[in-house]
Amino acid sequence: LAFKFSPVESPATAPWRLSITTEALPAWVRAEVVSEARLGEATVTGRSVIRYEIENAPIKELIIKVPAAWRNVELTGSNIRRRDQTGTQWRVELQNRVRGQYLLTVLWEQPAATGTNQLELAGVETVGVERESGFVSIVAPSRLQVNPARTGEDLMRVDSTELPAWARARGGLPAGQEAVLNYHYLRPGWKLAVVIQRFVEA
């Protein structure tokens, strides 16, 4: 706030006065998630990088929800004090309050379905944010052919060049692997079913 005071002929008889009130604003948090699922013979290994945009007020706690099929979940990020798990929900407490951008990385594994060539995939969800959007990439070795069997209405097919620059800058893929499917979503809760066909090396 800024004001201009225009004195009258006799300022001593007309002093200015201003009354103000303050209000603590709640934090406004937006999340963008880039998930990568790497298909193997018996296991799917994945990495989901969450970029938080924190405005208005700093926060000290982050909550995420992971699919029930995920195993060996690991959460990494700067300034983390503790990680608590309750069922499929994880609570991350930071040492200090943060504001602006914050990156949280989730590493996970999911057993591949046995006796079938179809695989069901789902993504991490951020809890308590105003808005979440993101991308998901399916990575497979050249001997595997992957086709979508069923996608949710929230998934839109995109090219790998449409991934955010901050996500592409975090490293390439191992030799012999490539992102065969890429999707963009505008709200959490996406689900994707893919059909995997294995070929013999030739």
Backbone as a chain_set.jsonl record, in Angstrom:
{"seq": "LAFKFSPVESPATAPWRLSITTEALPAWVRAEVVSEARLGEATVTGRSVIRYEIENAPIKELIIKVPAAWRNVELTGSNIRRRDQTGTQWRVELQNRVRGQYLLTVLWEQPAATGTNQLELAGVETVGVERESGFVSIVAPSRLQVNPARTGEDLMRVDSTELPAWARARGGLPAGQEAVLNYHYLRPGWKLAVVIQRFVEA", "coords": {"N": [[0.85, -1.185, 0.0], [0.446, 2.276, -0.696], [0.452, 5.757, -0.065], [-0.242, 9.234, -0.586], [0.462, 12.184, 1.107], [-1.016, 15.273, 1.331], [-0.199, 18.253, 2.571], [-2.029, 20.755, 4.395], [-2.549, 24.337, 4.825], [-1.937, 24.689, 7.521], [-0.319, 22.337, 8.895], [-0.084, 21.361, 11.479], [-2.554, 21.429, 12.636], [-3.969, 19.62, 11.272], [-3.21, 16.686, 11.334], [-2.244, 13.599, 9.773], [-3.781, 10.335, 9.676], [-3.839, 6.807, 9.688], [-5.375, 3.701, 9.439], [-4.872, 0.25, 9.398], [-5.443, -3.219, 8.539], [-4.29, -6.584, 8.934], [-3.981, -9.768, 7.353], [-3.365, -13.175, 7.526], [-2.407, -15.063, 4.816], [-3.305, -18.207, 3.405], [-1.146, -20.859, 2.221], [-0.631, -21.238, -1.276], [-0.545, -23.848, -3.423], [0.779, -25.475, -6.192], [1.222, -28.369, -8.219], [3.38, -30.08, -10.427], [3.878, -33.041, -12.106], [6.194, -35.387, -13.282], [6.327, -38.5, -14.494], [7.998, -41.609, -14.903], [7.946, -44.782, -16.184], [9.67, -47.719, -16.305], [9.77, -50.555, -18.172], [10.358, -53.929, -17.415], [11.382, -57.422, -17.516], [10.278, -58.784, -15.3], [9.675, -56.847, -13.477], [8.526, -53.523, -12.957], [10.15, -50.533, -12.894], [10.167, -47.305, -11.538], [10.159, -43.681, -11.648], [9.082, -40.752, -10.218], [8.96, -37.372, -10.465], [8.181, -34.612, -8.616], [7.334, -31.32, -8.966], [6.863, -28.69, -6.964], [5.079, -25.629, -6.762], [5.062, -23.036, -4.672], [3.251, -20.546, -3.204], [2.3, -17.372, -1.675], [2.488, -18.202, 1.158], [4.977, -19.899, 3.116], [5.511, -23.496, 3.406], [5.73, -26.491, 5.416], [5.188, -29.13, 5.258], [4.489, -31.927, 3.217], [2.244, -33.983, 1.435], [1.649, -37.049, -0.101], [0.042, -39.507, -2.204], [0.315, -42.859, -3.063], [0.005, -45.48, -5.556], [-1.502, -48.632, -4.639], [-0.213, -50.849, -5.645], [2.468, -50.285, -5.765], [5.836, -50.926, -4.754], [8.676, -50.892, -2.485], [9.048, -48.083, -2.084], [10.686, -44.99, -2.264], [11.5, -41.79, -1.046], [12.992, -38.803, -1.934], [14.652, -35.697, -1.459], [15.572, -32.257, -0.909], [16.299, -30.936, 2.342], [14.726, -32.596, 3.974], [13.225, -33.767, 6.903], [11.783, -35.923, 8.096], [10.01, -38.942, 7.113], [6.869, -40.312, 6.908], [4.757, -43.125, 6.701], [1.441, -44.079, 6.048], [-0.474, -46.543, 5.257], [-1.235, -46.173, 1.917], [-0.455, -43.584, 1.843], [1.902, -40.975, 2.132], [3.675, -38.877, 4.299], [5.656, -36.061, 4.303], [7.918, -34.341, 6.163], [9.53, -31.262, 6.375], [12.695, -29.748, 7.238], [12.862, -26.987, 7.384], [10.613, -24.305, 6.631], [9.469, -23.912, 3.282], [9.376, -22.021, 0.266], [8.326, -20.995, -2.989], [9.895, -22.866, -5.52], [10.015, -26.409, -5.202], [11.469, -29.611, -5.292], [10.5, -32.959, -5.259], [11.366, -36.29, -5.289], [10.188, -39.459, -6.201], [10.899, -42.765, -5.979], [10.129, -46.005, -7.183], [8.818, -49.385, -7.376], [7.078, -51.898, -9.243], [5.537, -54.987, -9.406], [5.5, -56.983, -12.349], [2.644, -58.181, -14.121], [1.82, -61.6, -13.916], [1.324, -64.316, -16.14], [-0.145, -62.95, -18.002], [-0.196, -60.552, -20.665], [-0.836, -57.976, -20.208], [-0.647, -54.86, -18.522], [-1.353, -52.876, -15.726], [-1.199, -49.491, -14.902], [-0.711, -46.744, -12.668], [-0.582, -43.452, -11.187], [1.342, -41.301, -8.922], [-0.241, -39.193, -6.495], [-0.694, -35.868, -5.485], [-1.528, -34.482, -2.391], [-3.733, -32.074, -1.054], [-3.122, -29.872, -2.641], [-3.703, -27.027, -4.794], [-3.874, -27.44, -7.53], [-3.048, -30.02, -9.819], [-1.043, -31.289, -12.386], [0.522, -33.083, -15.112], [2.962, -35.331, -16.627], [3.435, -38.542, -18.159], [5.623, -41.147, -18.948], [6.276, -44.087, -20.762], [8.747, -46.395, -20.728], [10.689, -48.696, -22.533], [12.677, -51.599, -23.379], [14.144, -52.424, -26.599], [13.262, -54.952, -27.384], [10.699, -55.239, -26.514], [7.39, -54.65, -27.387], [5.06, -52.16, -26.958], [1.743, -51.293, -26.486], [-1.067, -49.142, -26.04], [-3.771, -50.356, -24.133], [-5.978, -49.52, -22.757], [-6.947, -46.331, -21.821], [-7.416, -43.689, -19.471], [-9.829, -40.983, -19.501], [-8.497, -38.693, -18.919], [-5.93, -38.762, -19.904], [-3.788, -37.637, -22.421], [-2.303, -38.207, -25.498], [1.055, -37.414, -26.241], [4.093, -36.05, -27.69], [7.537, -36.884, -26.962], [9.078, -34.601, -26.999], [7.482, -32.674, -25.954], [7.613, -32.775, -23.245], [8.3, -31.144, -20.106], [10.986, -28.746, -19.968], [12.585, -28.725, -17.678], [12.313, -31.315, -16.767], [13.333, -32.89, -18.858], [15.97, -32.199, -18.688], [17.017, -33.629, -16.623], [18.423, -35.91, -17.141], [19.308, -38.635, -19.393], [18.116, -41.681, -21.021], [18.906, -45.157, -20.363], [21.131, -47.054, -22.522], [19.65, -48.638, -25.322], [17.046, -48.362, -24.532], [13.945, -46.629, -24.794], [11.489, -43.981, -24.732], [8.42, -45.104, -25.323], [5.749, -44.483, -25.177], [4.022, -41.519, -24.429], [2.269, -39.355, -22.309], [0.032, -36.693, -21.398], [-1.518, -35.156, -18.619], [-4.199, -33.45, -16.922], [-5.311, -33.503, -14.427], [-5.151, -35.248, -11.272], [-5.119, -38.861, -10.629], [-4.96, -40.53, -12.843], [-5.125, -43.461, -14.975], [-3.671, -46.208, -16.666], [-3.618, -48.785, -19.009], [-1.596, -51.163, -20.544], [-0.546, -53.208, -23.304], [1.82, -55.708, -23.618], [4.165, -57.031, -25.789], [6.534, -59.492, -26.374], [9.584, -59.878, -28.127], [11.929, -61.988, -29.813], [15.431, -61.521, -29.747], [17.069, -60.439, -32.696]], "CA": [[0.0, 0.0, 0.0], [1.176, 3.538, -0.73], [-0.43, 6.914, -0.016], [0.407, 10.538, -0.661], [-0.107, 13.141, 2.044], [-0.961, 16.661, 0.853], [-0.409, 19.109, 3.75], [-2.801, 21.982, 4.25], [-1.763, 25.51, 5.226], [-1.475, 24.512, 8.897], [-0.262, 20.894, 9.112], [-0.189, 20.995, 12.889], [-3.96, 21.292, 13.013], [-4.595, 18.555, 10.461], [-2.296, 15.543, 11.182], [-2.848, 12.463, 9.069], [-3.932, 9.104, 10.437], [-4.144, 5.669, 8.817], [-5.62, 2.436, 10.123], [-4.775, -0.893, 8.488], [-5.597, -4.557, 9.121], [-3.505, -7.611, 8.245], [-4.588, -11.1, 7.302], [-2.422, -14.214, 7.104], [-2.922, -15.814, 3.677], [-2.866, -19.608, 3.349], [-0.256, -21.184, 1.105], [-1.239, -21.687, -2.536], [0.433, -24.82, -3.912], [0.509, -26.161, -7.453], [2.179, -29.457, -8.428], [3.55, -30.662, -11.762], [4.507, -34.339, -11.9], [6.69, -36.099, -14.461], [6.541, -39.893, -14.095], [8.637, -42.469, -15.897], [7.836, -46.198, -15.838], [10.554, -48.511, -17.148], [9.268, -51.926, -18.191], [11.324, -55.022, -17.445], [10.796, -58.744, -17.689], [9.489, -59.183, -14.14], [9.429, -55.707, -12.606], [8.469, -52.172, -13.505], [10.796, -49.564, -12.011], [9.686, -45.982, -11.916], [10.592, -42.455, -10.979], [8.14, -39.645, -10.36], [9.524, -36.134, -9.941], [7.114, -33.646, -8.352], [7.805, -29.943, -8.789], [5.874, -27.864, -6.27], [5.14, -24.173, -6.84], [4.474, -22.62, -3.398], [3.083, -19.092, -3.18], [1.592, -16.721, -0.559], [3.075, -18.507, 2.463], [5.789, -21.124, 3.068], [4.944, -24.705, 4.006], [6.714, -27.377, 6.024], [4.713, -30.504, 5.155], [3.988, -32.365, 1.922], [1.56, -35.271, 1.531], [1.399, -37.68, -1.395], [-0.62, -40.805, -2.177], [0.884, -43.715, -4.104], [-0.834, -46.648, -5.854], [-1.324, -49.776, -3.743], [0.655, -51.85, -6.277], [3.876, -49.894, -5.705], [6.677, -51.532, -3.725], [9.993, -50.279, -2.277], [8.92, -46.65, -2.358], [11.692, -44.128, -1.641], [11.28, -40.366, -1.278], [14.211, -38.023, -1.767], [14.526, -34.269, -1.701], [16.394, -31.464, 0.004], [15.72, -30.363, 3.561], [13.723, -33.499, 4.542], [13.471, -34.173, 8.284], [11.262, -37.269, 8.321], [9.016, -39.475, 6.182], [5.959, -41.216, 7.601], [3.836, -43.816, 5.807], [0.203, -44.629, 6.58], [-1.114, -47.173, 4.108], [-0.702, -45.69, 0.638], [-0.198, -42.148, 1.967], [3.189, -40.598, 2.704], [3.788, -37.509, 4.819], [7.045, -35.611, 4.307], [8.119, -33.139, 6.973], [10.773, -30.581, 6.03], [13.385, -29.139, 8.367], [12.494, -25.568, 7.387], [9.54, -23.964, 5.705], [9.957, -23.59, 1.947], [8.503, -21.214, -0.586], [8.851, -20.998, -4.349], [9.942, -24.195, -6.131], [10.591, -27.513, -4.42], [11.426, -30.873, -6.033], [10.424, -34.198, -4.492], [11.512, -37.432, -6.188], [9.635, -40.71, -5.676], [11.36, -43.966, -6.679], [9.207, -47.079, -6.856], [8.798, -50.594, -8.187], [5.784, -52.567, -9.342], [5.694, -56.299, -10.055], [4.787, -57.188, -13.61], [1.595, -59.193, -14.017], [2.212, -62.914, -14.413], [0.28, -65.045, -16.857], [-0.865, -62.061, -18.917], [0.669, -59.557, -21.285], [-1.408, -56.651, -19.949], [-0.129, -54.243, -17.309], [-2.115, -51.706, -15.272], [-0.341, -48.49, -14.283], [-1.339, -45.556, -12.094], [0.447, -42.497, -10.79], [1.341, -40.665, -7.614], [-1.152, -38.059, -6.367], [-0.342, -34.895, -4.454], [-2.684, -34.215, -1.538], [-3.804, -30.748, -0.477], [-2.673, -28.815, -3.541], [-4.781, -26.385, -5.538], [-3.963, -27.992, -8.88], [-1.983, -30.94, -10.208], [-0.998, -31.752, -13.766], [1.798, -33.749, -15.301], [3.262, -36.16, -17.79], [3.847, -39.909, -17.862], [6.33, -41.779, -20.059], [6.498, -45.521, -20.659], [10.052, -46.701, -21.313], [10.818, -50.138, -22.724], [13.772, -52.009, -24.259], [13.728, -52.61, -27.995], [12.637, -56.264, -27.61], [9.315, -55.185, -26.064], [6.463, -53.764, -28.096], [4.072, -51.713, -25.981], [0.61, -50.578, -27.066], [-2.102, -48.85, -25.034], [-4.978, -51.171, -24.188], [-7.073, -48.695, -22.241], [-6.477, -45.127, -21.146], [-8.467, -42.869, -18.894], [-10.179, -39.806, -20.284], [-7.62, -37.584, -18.571], [-4.631, -38.914, -20.548], [-3.713, -37.184, -23.813], [-1.038, -38.65, -26.106], [1.941, -36.326, -26.644], [5.426, -36.441, -28.115], [8.518, -36.709, -25.885], [9.605, -33.236, -27.03], [6.559, -31.805, -25.231], [7.879, -32.847, -21.822], [8.887, -29.887, -19.616], [12.439, -28.658, -20.112], [13.243, -29.074, -16.417], [12.305, -32.766, -16.638], [14.251, -33.449, -19.853], [17.346, -31.886, -18.298], [17.427, -34.444, -15.477], [19.177, -37.101, -17.541], [18.771, -39.431, -20.482], [17.722, -43.063, -20.758], [19.974, -46.125, -20.622], [21.253, -47.507, -23.904], [18.718, -49.692, -25.698], [15.705, -48.079, -24.043], [13.37, -45.388, -25.297], [10.117, -43.711, -24.309], [7.566, -45.563, -26.419], [4.457, -43.83, -25.009], [4.059, -40.33, -23.593], [0.942, -38.791, -22.109], [-0.115, -35.491, -20.575], [-2.796, -35.151, -17.9], [-4.517, -32.166, -16.305], [-5.794, -33.714, -13.063], [-4.621, -36.517, -10.757], [-5.974, -40.038, -10.677], [-4.931, -41.193, -14.141], [-4.869, -44.899, -15.042], [-3.26, -46.614, -18.004], [-3.398, -50.214, -19.232], [-0.817, -51.386, -21.771], [-0.328, -54.593, -23.734], [3.243, -55.893, -23.876], [4.503, -58.181, -26.633], [7.971, -59.735, -26.339], [10.172, -60.411, -29.342], [13.241, -62.581, -29.679], [16.474, -60.704, -30.36], [17.468, -60.907, -34.028]], "C": [[0.883, 1.232, 0.0], [0.166, 4.679, -0.786], [0.405, 8.186, -0.135], [-0.311, 11.494, 0.279], [0.086, 14.55, 1.49], [-1.227, 17.585, 2.04], [-1.258, 20.331, 3.416], [-1.947, 23.149, 4.75], [-1.188, 25.339, 6.63], [-1.44, 23.021, 9.22], [-0.466, 20.491, 10.565], [-1.63, 20.787, 13.318], [-4.66, 20.187, 12.244], [-3.616, 17.404, 10.275], [-2.993, 14.38, 10.477], [-2.867, 11.238, 9.979], [-4.361, 7.99, 9.48], [-4.315, 4.42, 9.669], [-5.595, 1.305, 9.1], [-5.036, -2.178, 9.268], [-4.785, -5.54, 8.297], [-4.219, -8.952, 8.337], [-3.553, -12.09, 6.798], [-3.047, -15.051, 5.989], [-2.452, -17.261, 3.739], [-1.966, -19.835, 2.142], [-1.066, -21.647, -0.096], [-0.206, -22.571, -3.223], [-0.067, -25.463, -5.198], [1.59, -27.21, -7.659], [2.186, -29.882, -9.888], [4.389, -31.922, -11.604], [4.956, -34.911, -13.243], [7.068, -37.504, -14.013], [7.116, -40.683, -15.258], [8.563, -43.902, -15.399], [8.666, -46.998, -16.828], [10.149, -49.985, -17.044], [10.42, -52.914, -18.277], [10.617, -56.345, -17.604], [9.869, -59.116, -16.534], [9.075, -58.011, -13.258], [9.357, -54.427, -13.421], [9.125, -51.25, -12.484], [10.413, -48.168, -12.478], [10.298, -44.872, -11.101], [9.564, -41.377, -11.273], [8.75, -38.42, -9.692], [8.391, -35.11, -9.831], [7.746, -32.273, -8.16], [6.673, -29.112, -8.204], [6.146, -26.392, -6.543], [4.367, -23.643, -5.64], [4.442, -21.096, -3.343], [2.307, -18.672, -1.93], [2.277, -16.951, 0.776], [3.904, -19.781, 2.35], [5.097, -22.285, 3.759], [6.071, -25.591, 4.516], [6.332, -28.848, 5.871], [4.153, -30.772, 3.767], [3.368, -33.748, 2.108], [1.302, -35.792, 0.123], [0.719, -39.024, -1.168], [-0.095, -41.627, -3.342], [-0.053, -44.883, -4.372], [-0.516, -47.819, -4.929], [-0.369, -50.813, -4.322], [2.135, -51.499, -6.175], [4.58, -50.573, -4.538], [7.995, -50.749, -3.631], [9.994, -48.788, -2.627], [9.987, -45.876, -1.575], [11.41, -42.682, -2.023], [12.566, -39.614, -0.989], [13.933, -36.573, -2.132], [15.385, -33.535, -0.697], [15.591, -31.082, 1.247], [14.657, -31.261, 4.205], [14.131, -33.906, 5.953], [12.997, -35.6, 8.534], [10.221, -37.627, 7.276], [8.168, -40.482, 6.937], [4.971, -41.803, 6.604], [2.642, -44.341, 6.575], [-0.572, -45.221, 5.414], [-0.453, -46.735, 2.816], [-0.363, -44.202, 0.685], [1.128, -41.909, 2.679], [3.143, -39.136, 3.129], [5.265, -37.162, 4.935], [7.122, -34.312, 5.103], [9.49, -32.559, 6.652], [11.395, -29.949, 7.272], [13.007, -27.663, 8.508], [11.356, -25.351, 6.405], [10.135, -23.518, 4.361], [8.894, -22.799, 1.184], [9.142, -21.13, -1.962], [8.804, -22.4, -4.925], [10.578, -25.208, -5.186], [10.399, -28.8, -5.206], [11.435, -32.054, -5.065], [10.447, -35.357, -5.481], [11.015, -38.696, -5.495], [10.131, -41.847, -6.56], [10.492, -45.14, -6.247], [9.401, -48.272, -7.786], [7.389, -51.171, -8.177], [5.978, -53.901, -10.025], [4.898, -56.365, -11.359], [3.764, -58.303, -13.438], [2.076, -60.5, -14.614], [1.027, -63.581, -15.101], [-0.533, -64.189, -17.8], [0.125, -61.068, -19.503], [0.118, -58.142, -21.109], [-0.932, -56.142, -18.586], [-0.946, -52.997, -16.988], [-1.172, -50.759, -14.531], [-1.178, -47.336, -13.756], [-0.231, -44.668, -11.551], [0.293, -41.985, -9.376], [0.375, -39.479, -7.632], [-0.677, -37.151, -5.247], [-1.607, -34.498, -3.706], [-2.601, -32.79, -1.007], [-3.298, -29.629, -1.348], [-3.874, -28.24, -4.293], [-4.986, -27.023, -6.907], [-2.781, -28.921, -9.126], [-2.141, -31.313, -11.677], [0.339, -32.451, -13.964], [1.89, -34.56, -16.569], [3.653, -37.556, -17.305], [4.467, -40.498, -19.125], [6.505, -43.261, -19.761], [7.769, -45.84, -21.432], [10.2, -48.214, -21.398], [12.035, -50.44, -23.583], [13.239, -52.346, -25.646], [13.029, -53.942, -28.233], [11.18, -56.296, -27.161], [8.524, -54.199, -26.917], [5.319, -53.436, -27.142], [2.999, -50.909, -26.706], [-0.413, -50.294, -25.974], [-3.31, -49.749, -25.226], [-6.192, -50.368, -23.757], [-6.482, -47.503, -21.512], [-7.674, -44.39, -20.561], [-8.718, -41.636, -19.741], [-9.216, -38.649, -20.032], [-6.273, -37.647, -19.268], [-4.713, -38.513, -22.015], [-2.344, -37.544, -24.362], [-0.236, -37.439, -26.572], [3.257, -36.916, -27.122], [6.412, -36.172, -26.976], [9.1, -35.3, -25.855], [8.706, -32.255, -26.278], [6.719, -31.898, -23.719], [8.518, -31.544, -21.353], [10.406, -29.904, -19.713], [13.147, -29.06, -18.829], [13.289, -30.58, -16.21], [13.274, -33.409, -17.632], [15.696, -33.236, -19.451], [17.86, -32.768, -17.175], [18.096, -35.755, -15.876], [18.478, -37.875, -18.628], [18.434, -40.841, -20.037], [18.901, -43.995, -21.006], [19.985, -46.565, -22.079], [20.283, -48.661, -24.163], [17.308, -49.477, -25.196], [15.236, -46.736, -24.601], [11.955, -45.242, -24.767], [9.195, -44.036, -25.471], [6.176, -44.938, -26.356], [4.633, -42.637, -24.071], [2.658, -39.728, -23.519], [1.024, -37.542, -21.222], [-1.475, -35.566, -19.883], [-2.955, -33.839, -17.146], [-5.067, -32.293, -14.897], [-5.304, -35.073, -12.577], [-5.612, -37.652, -10.904], [-5.963, -40.772, -12.003], [-4.647, -42.689, -13.998], [-4.583, -45.265, -16.492], [-3.032, -48.115, -18.031], [-2.669, -50.376, -20.565], [-0.703, -52.883, -22.036], [1.123, -54.719, -24.172], [3.439, -57.157, -24.697], [6.014, -58.311, -26.689], [8.442, -60.368, -27.626], [11.527, -61.025, -29.024], [14.267, -61.688, -30.372], [16.876, -61.297, -31.707], [18.473, -59.932, -34.616]], "O": [[1.946, 1.24, 0.621], [-0.852, 4.581, -1.471], [1.597, 8.202, 0.175], [-1.537, 11.604, 0.254], [1.21, 14.969, 1.213], [-2.372, 17.695, 2.478], [-1.208, 20.862, 2.307], [-0.769, 22.975, 5.062], [-0.077, 25.792, 6.903], [-2.409, 22.484, 9.757], [-0.965, 19.401, 10.847], [-1.896, 20.046, 14.265], [-5.811, 19.856, 12.529], [-3.212, 17.15, 9.14], [-4.209, 14.217, 10.589], [-2.08, 11.124, 10.919], [-5.157, 8.22, 8.57], [-3.48, 4.126, 10.524], [-6.233, 1.4, 8.051], [-4.875, -2.226, 10.487], [-4.611, -5.349, 7.094], [-4.961, -9.22, 9.283], [-2.933, -11.869, 5.758], [-4.089, -15.676, 6.187], [-1.301, -17.514, 4.096], [-2.022, -19.091, 1.163], [-2.061, -22.357, 0.047], [0.881, -22.108, -3.566], [-1.201, -25.936, -5.272], [2.749, -26.979, -7.317], [1.133, -30.027, -10.509], [5.48, -31.881, -11.036], [4.198, -34.919, -14.214], [8.014, -37.683, -13.245], [6.778, -40.465, -16.422], [9.059, -44.21, -14.315], [8.413, -46.97, -18.032], [10.183, -50.577, -15.965], [11.331, -52.766, -19.091], [9.403, -56.394, -17.803], [8.802, -59.691, -16.751], [8.218, -58.162, -12.387], [10.037, -54.273, -14.436], [8.697, -51.198, -11.331], [10.346, -47.897, -13.677], [10.869, -45.082, -10.031], [9.221, -41.123, -12.427], [9.023, -38.432, -8.492], [7.731, -34.785, -10.818], [8.596, -32.091, -7.288], [5.661, -28.863, -8.858], [7.297, -25.956, -6.556], [3.145, -23.781, -5.586], [5.481, -20.44, -3.427], [1.736, -19.504, -1.225], [2.616, -15.989, 1.464], [3.563, -20.663, 1.56], [4.211, -22.09, 4.591], [7.221, -25.457, 4.098], [7.077, -29.724, 6.311], [3.431, -29.945, 3.209], [3.898, -34.581, 2.843], [0.8, -35.067, -0.736], [0.806, -39.605, -0.087], [-0.063, -41.153, -4.477], [-0.836, -45.248, -3.495], [0.623, -47.972, -4.488], [0.228, -51.583, -3.57], [2.982, -52.342, -6.472], [3.996, -50.77, -3.473], [8.381, -50.043, -4.562], [10.847, -48.312, -3.376], [10.164, -46.086, -0.375], [11.117, -42.383, -3.181], [13.16, -39.772, 0.078], [13.102, -36.269, -2.988], [15.872, -34.131, 0.263], [14.371, -30.928, 1.199], [13.779, -30.761, 4.907], [15.261, -34.344, 6.172], [13.726, -36.401, 9.119], [9.628, -36.757, 6.637], [8.701, -41.411, 7.544], [4.415, -41.09, 5.769], [2.793, -44.97, 7.622], [-1.244, -44.503, 4.673], [0.753, -46.907, 2.64], [-0.016, -43.62, -0.343], [1.437, -42.546, 3.686], [2.637, -38.277, 2.407], [6.032, -37.875, 5.581], [6.48, -33.319, 4.765], [10.491, -33.275, 6.655], [10.697, -29.653, 8.242], [12.852, -27.158, 9.62], [11.169, -26.125, 5.466], [11.163, -22.842, 4.314], [7.694, -22.91, 1.436], [10.365, -21.186, -2.085], [7.773, -23.066, -4.829], [11.537, -24.911, -4.473], [9.314, -29.064, -5.725], [12.274, -32.131, -4.168], [9.637, -35.401, -6.408], [11.372, -38.97, -4.349], [9.823, -41.891, -7.75], [10.154, -45.259, -5.07], [10.052, -48.18, -8.827], [6.616, -50.965, -7.242], [6.533, -53.951, -11.123], [3.776, -55.867, -11.449], [3.995, -59.258, -12.695], [2.67, -60.515, -15.692], [-0.121, -63.422, -14.688], [-1.526, -64.663, -18.351], [1.161, -60.781, -18.902], [0.56, -57.215, -21.788], [-0.83, -56.905, -17.625], [-1.2, -52.168, -17.861], [-0.436, -51.18, -13.639], [-2.216, -46.994, -14.321], [0.924, -45.086, -11.466], [-0.727, -42.195, -8.719], [0.196, -38.837, -8.667], [-0.298, -37.626, -4.177], [-2.635, -34.211, -4.319], [-1.542, -32.344, -0.565], [-3.062, -28.527, -0.85], [-4.918, -28.882, -4.411], [-6.112, -27.137, -7.39], [-1.66, -28.647, -8.698], [-3.24, -31.613, -12.142], [1.196, -32.415, -13.08], [1.034, -34.493, -17.452], [4.138, -37.726, -16.186], [3.921, -40.372, -20.221], [6.842, -43.642, -18.64], [7.86, -45.59, -22.634], [9.876, -48.93, -20.45], [12.4, -49.628, -24.433], [12.036, -52.529, -25.837], [12.268, -54.062, -29.193], [10.489, -57.286, -27.403], [8.945, -53.063, -27.133], [4.687, -54.335, -26.587], [3.3, -49.97, -27.442], [-0.606, -51.116, -25.078], [-3.818, -49.893, -26.338], [-7.283, -50.51, -24.31], [-5.6, -47.667, -20.669], [-8.787, -44.458, -21.082], [-7.907, -41.289, -20.6], [-9.129, -37.726, -20.842], [-5.528, -36.668, -19.229], [-5.58, -38.978, -22.755], [-1.327, -37.217, -23.749], [-0.776, -36.543, -27.221], [3.508, -38.113, -26.983], [6.153, -35.326, -26.12], [9.566, -34.846, -24.81], [9.118, -31.131, -25.994], [6.039, -31.183, -22.982], [9.217, -30.897, -22.132], [11.035, -30.951, -19.559], [14.211, -29.677, -18.885], [14.2, -31.084, -15.551], [13.963, -34.37, -17.288], [16.564, -34.018, -19.837], [19.03, -32.666, -16.804], [18.311, -36.62, -15.027], [17.259, -37.808, -18.791], [18.46, -41.162, -18.848], [19.801, -43.662, -21.777], [18.978, -46.462, -22.78], [20.119, -49.547, -23.324], [16.446, -50.329, -25.412], [16.036, -45.833, -24.846], [11.302, -46.22, -24.403], [9.184, -43.334, -26.482], [5.49, -44.866, -27.376], [5.311, -42.734, -23.048], [1.959, -39.609, -24.526], [1.946, -37.371, -20.423], [-2.462, -35.987, -20.485], [-1.971, -33.198, -16.778], [-5.271, -31.279, -14.229], [-5.064, -35.965, -13.391], [-6.776, -37.45, -11.253], [-6.867, -41.563, -12.272], [-4.018, -43.127, -13.035], [-5.172, -44.709, -17.419], [-2.332, -48.658, -17.175], [-3.07, -49.806, -21.579], [-0.755, -53.705, -21.12], [1.603, -53.938, -24.993], [2.939, -58.224, -24.342], [6.706, -57.347, -27.015], [7.801, -61.273, -28.16], [12.191, -60.62, -28.07], [14.008, -61.161, -31.454], [17.007, -62.514, -31.841], [18.945, -60.131, -35.736]]}, "num_chains": 1, "name": "protein.A"}
